[in-house]
Amino acid sequence: SSGINAEYGENKNDRKKTWQIINELRGKSKTAVKPVIVIDNKKITDRRVIANEFNKYFNSIASKLNESIINSDISDSRLASFEDFLMPTNKSSIFLEDCSEAELLEIISKLDNNKSSDIPIRVIKKAAHVICPTISAYFNVLMAEGTFLMSFKVR
C-alpha cells in the first residue's frame, strides 16, 4: 500500500500514469501479449515471420485442393460451372432502366451551346427544369411500348 502511495505521489501530475496505477489496482492493466506460433516445433514470435508463414499456408490451399481433385478418382464427368445454373439467353431482348429527370438534366447541361438545333441550346438549358419531367415520362412510355420516333433515331 505504501508503495502504491509513493508511486501515486510521484505521478500525481501525470494523468496517463495515474490511470495506469488505478487500472493496475482494479486488475485491468494492459500487458502486451506477444504473439507466439509454433512452426516445425519452434516457437516463433517475430511478427513478420508469422505473417509470412500464414501467407504461405493460405496461398498453398488452392493448389492443394486442385491436386486433390486431379488425383482423386473423379470420372470423366465435368464439374459444374456457374454457367450450368444460368437461364438460357434470349439474344433478341434488352433491358433498360427508365430515363430519369436527373439523367436528362445532366445530358442537357452537357450540350454544347455552339451547336445548331431547331431550338437554341441556351433556351433548352434555361427551360430544362420545366421540360425534363414531361420529356422523361414521354420517353419512358415510348420505350415501354417499343415505339421509336424517327427524330430519336441516330442517323
mmCIF file of C-alpha atoms in Angstrom:
data_model
loop_
_atom_site.group_PDB
_atom_site.id
_atom_site.type_symbol
_atom_site.label_atom_id
_atom_site.label_comp_id
_atom_site.label_asym_id
_atom_site.label_seq_id
_atom_site.Cartn_x
_atom_site.Cartn_y
_atom_site.Cartn_z
ATOM 1 C CA SER A 1 0.000 0.000 0.000
ATOM 2 C CA SER A 2 2.821 2.432 0.856
ATOM 3 C CA GLY A 3 4.474 1.518 -2.490
ATOM 4 C CA ILE A 4 1.320 2.474 -4.332
ATOM 5 C CA ASN A 5 1.060 5.753 -2.381
ATOM 6 C CA ALA A 6 4.662 6.555 -3.238
ATOM 7 C CA GLU A 7 4.122 5.701 -6.899
ATOM 8 C CA TYR A 8 0.936 7.798 -6.967
ATOM 9 C CA GLY A 9 2.740 10.689 -5.264
ATOM 10 C CA GLU A 10 5.484 10.628 -7.895
ATOM 11 C CA ASN A 11 2.989 10.597 -10.788
ATOM 12 C CA LYS A 12 0.067 12.660 -9.467
ATOM 13 C CA ASN A 13 0.578 15.352 -12.126
ATOM 14 C CA ASP A 14 0.682 12.798 -14.966
ATOM 15 C CA ARG A 15 -2.875 11.729 -15.824
ATOM 16 C CA LYS A 16 -1.767 8.817 -18.003
ATOM 17 C CA LYS A 17 0.436 7.316 -15.269
ATOM 18 C CA THR A 18 -2.298 7.922 -12.658
ATOM 19 C CA TRP A 19 -4.836 5.972 -14.726
ATOM 20 C CA GLN A 20 -2.302 3.195 -15.253
ATOM 21 C CA ILE A 21 -1.923 2.886 -11.462
ATOM 22 C CA ILE A 22 -5.718 2.911 -10.970
ATOM 23 C CA ASN A 23 -6.234 0.270 -13.643
ATOM 24 C CA GLU A 24 -3.478 -1.920 -12.147
ATOM 25 C CA LEU A 25 -5.262 -1.731 -8.773
ATOM 26 C CA ARG A 26 -8.524 -2.729 -10.461
ATOM 27 C CA GLY A 27 -6.795 -5.636 -12.207
ATOM 28 C CA LYS A 28 -7.235 -4.084 -15.634
ATOM 29 C CA SER A 29 -3.656 -3.364 -16.558
ATOM 30 C CA LYS A 30 -2.724 -3.625 -20.190
ATOM 31 C CA THR A 31 0.005 -6.133 -20.665
ATOM 32 C CA ALA A 32 1.349 -6.599 -24.135
ATOM 33 C CA VAL A 33 0.831 -10.140 -25.320
ATOM 34 C CA LYS A 34 3.472 -11.217 -27.774
ATOM 35 C CA PRO A 35 2.120 -13.443 -30.485
ATOM 36 C CA VAL A 36 3.570 -16.929 -30.483
ATOM 37 C CA ILE A 37 3.168 -19.589 -33.137
ATOM 38 C CA VAL A 38 4.834 -22.977 -33.338
ATOM 39 C CA ILE A 39 6.358 -23.845 -36.705
ATOM 40 C CA ASP A 40 8.379 -27.047 -37.105
ATOM 41 C CA ASN A 41 8.426 -27.433 -33.294
ATOM 42 C CA LYS A 42 9.957 -23.952 -32.841
ATOM 43 C CA LYS A 43 8.226 -21.051 -31.072
ATOM 44 C CA ILE A 44 8.181 -18.045 -33.407
ATOM 45 C CA THR A 45 7.496 -14.552 -32.007
ATOM 46 C CA ASP A 46 8.681 -12.376 -34.907
ATOM 47 C CA ARG A 47 5.508 -10.829 -36.369
ATOM 48 C CA ARG A 48 6.956 -10.685 -39.892
ATOM 49 C CA VAL A 49 7.856 -14.394 -39.868
ATOM 50 C CA ILE A 50 4.399 -15.255 -38.508
ATOM 51 C CA ALA A 51 2.701 -13.179 -41.226
ATOM 52 C CA ASN A 52 4.836 -14.806 -43.938
ATOM 53 C CA GLU A 53 4.022 -18.283 -42.644
ATOM 54 C CA PHE A 54 0.296 -17.519 -42.680
ATOM 55 C CA ASN A 55 0.632 -16.200 -46.246
ATOM 56 C CA LYS A 56 2.439 -19.373 -47.323
ATOM 57 C CA TYR A 57 -0.249 -21.518 -45.737
ATOM 58 C CA PHE A 58 -3.230 -19.702 -47.248
ATOM 59 C CA ASN A 59 -1.555 -19.429 -50.660
ATOM 60 C CA SER A 60 -0.977 -23.180 -50.706
ATOM 61 C CA ILE A 61 -4.624 -24.112 -50.066
ATOM 62 C CA ALA A 62 -5.823 -23.665 -53.667
ATOM 63 C CA SER A 63 -3.016 -25.676 -55.224
ATOM 64 C CA LYS A 64 -3.511 -28.483 -52.682
ATOM 65 C CA LEU A 65 -7.237 -28.573 -53.451
ATOM 66 C CA ASN A 66 -6.504 -28.673 -57.183
ATOM 67 C CA GLU A 67 -4.088 -31.542 -56.669
ATOM 68 C CA SER A 68 -6.623 -33.461 -54.592
ATOM 69 C CA ILE A 69 -9.258 -33.024 -57.297
ATOM 70 C CA ILE A 70 -6.858 -34.080 -60.048
ATOM 71 C CA ASN A 71 -5.560 -37.042 -58.039
ATOM 72 C CA SER A 72 -8.998 -38.173 -56.855
ATOM 73 C CA ASP A 73 -10.952 -40.797 -58.686
ATOM 74 C CA ILE A 74 -13.364 -38.477 -60.478
ATOM 75 C CA SER A 75 -14.811 -39.967 -63.623
ATOM 76 C CA ASP A 76 -14.774 -38.033 -66.865
ATOM 77 C CA SER A 77 -17.875 -36.164 -65.775
ATOM 78 C CA ARG A 78 -17.336 -32.436 -65.890
ATOM 79 C CA LEU A 79 -17.575 -30.407 -62.691
ATOM 80 C CA ALA A 80 -20.484 -27.976 -62.631
ATOM 81 C CA SER A 81 -19.723 -24.434 -63.729
ATOM 82 C CA PHE A 82 -21.679 -21.344 -62.751
ATOM 83 C CA GLU A 83 -22.863 -21.217 -66.378
ATOM 84 C CA ASP A 84 -24.707 -24.508 -65.843
ATOM 85 C CA PHE A 85 -27.082 -22.701 -63.479
ATOM 86 C CA LEU A 86 -27.882 -19.715 -65.730
ATOM 87 C CA MET A 87 -31.151 -19.418 -67.635
ATOM 88 C CA PRO A 88 -30.923 -19.692 -71.415
ATOM 89 C CA THR A 89 -30.134 -16.351 -73.003
ATOM 90 C CA ASN A 90 -32.550 -14.501 -75.231
ATOM 91 C CA LYS A 91 -30.402 -12.792 -77.827
ATOM 92 C CA SER A 92 -33.251 -10.583 -79.056
ATOM 93 C CA SER A 93 -34.027 -8.870 -75.746
ATOM 94 C CA ILE A 94 -32.591 -5.947 -73.835
ATOM 95 C CA PHE A 95 -33.425 -4.343 -70.503
ATOM 96 C CA LEU A 96 -33.114 -0.594 -69.997
ATOM 97 C CA GLU A 97 -33.753 1.421 -66.875
ATOM 98 C CA ASP A 98 -36.289 4.228 -67.097
ATOM 99 C CA CYS A 99 -34.881 7.599 -68.052
ATOM 100 C CA SER A 100 -34.940 9.903 -65.022
ATOM 101 C CA GLU A 101 -35.343 13.658 -64.879
ATOM 102 C CA ALA A 102 -31.903 13.922 -63.278
ATOM 103 C CA GLU A 103 -30.349 11.953 -66.150
ATOM 104 C CA LEU A 104 -31.968 14.266 -68.705
ATOM 105 C CA LEU A 105 -30.874 17.363 -66.786
ATOM 106 C CA GLU A 106 -27.303 16.075 -66.796
ATOM 107 C CA ILE A 107 -27.405 15.358 -70.550
ATOM 108 C CA ILE A 108 -28.878 18.769 -71.310
ATOM 109 C CA SER A 109 -26.288 20.526 -69.131
ATOM 110 C CA LYS A 110 -23.525 18.932 -71.214
ATOM 111 C CA LEU A 111 -24.930 20.095 -74.558
ATOM 112 C CA ASP A 112 -22.619 22.448 -76.457
ATOM 113 C CA ASN A 113 -24.153 25.937 -76.678
ATOM 114 C CA ASN A 114 -22.483 26.500 -80.039
ATOM 115 C CA LYS A 115 -24.119 23.510 -81.787
ATOM 116 C CA SER A 116 -27.083 24.148 -84.041
ATOM 117 C CA SER A 117 -30.553 22.867 -83.246
ATOM 118 C CA ASP A 118 -34.171 23.678 -84.161
ATOM 119 C CA ILE A 119 -34.391 25.246 -80.697
ATOM 120 C CA PRO A 120 -31.334 27.172 -79.459
ATOM 121 C CA ILE A 121 -29.389 25.103 -76.908
ATOM 122 C CA ARG A 122 -29.345 28.036 -74.464
ATOM 123 C CA VAL A 123 -33.163 28.091 -74.451
ATOM 124 C CA ILE A 124 -33.285 24.318 -73.858
ATOM 125 C CA LYS A 125 -30.849 24.689 -70.943
ATOM 126 C CA LYS A 126 -32.867 27.535 -69.388
ATOM 127 C CA ALA A 127 -36.119 25.547 -69.671
ATOM 128 C CA ALA A 128 -34.609 22.154 -68.694
ATOM 129 C CA HIS A 129 -36.067 22.050 -65.189
ATOM 130 C CA VAL A 130 -39.554 22.660 -66.634
ATOM 131 C CA ILE A 131 -39.429 20.319 -69.657
ATOM 132 C CA CYS A 132 -37.490 17.352 -68.187
ATOM 133 C CA PRO A 133 -40.394 15.783 -66.227
ATOM 134 C CA THR A 134 -42.575 15.686 -69.351
ATOM 135 C CA ILE A 135 -39.827 14.558 -71.724
ATOM 136 C CA SER A 136 -38.618 11.768 -69.409
ATOM 137 C CA ALA A 137 -42.192 10.478 -68.844
ATOM 138 C CA TYR A 138 -42.920 10.582 -72.602
ATOM 139 C CA PHE A 139 -39.633 8.880 -73.474
ATOM 140 C CA ASN A 140 -40.235 6.111 -70.903
ATOM 141 C CA VAL A 141 -43.730 5.422 -72.314
ATOM 142 C CA LEU A 142 -42.343 5.209 -75.856
ATOM 143 C CA MET A 143 -39.588 2.829 -74.736
ATOM 144 C CA ALA A 144 -42.066 0.607 -72.867
ATOM 145 C CA GLU A 145 -44.310 0.426 -75.952
ATOM 146 C CA GLY A 146 -41.369 -0.177 -78.285
ATOM 147 C CA THR A 147 -42.191 2.925 -80.295
ATOM 148 C CA PHE A 148 -39.203 4.781 -81.694
ATOM 149 C CA LEU A 149 -39.752 8.135 -83.323
ATOM 150 C CA MET A 150 -37.665 8.988 -86.362
ATOM 151 C CA SER A 151 -36.386 12.072 -84.523
ATOM 152 C CA PHE A 152 -34.936 9.828 -81.784
ATOM 153 C CA LYS A 153 -33.024 7.610 -84.201
ATOM 154 C CA VAL A 154 -29.348 8.241 -84.763
ATOM 155 C CA ARG A 155 -28.522 8.576 -88.428
#
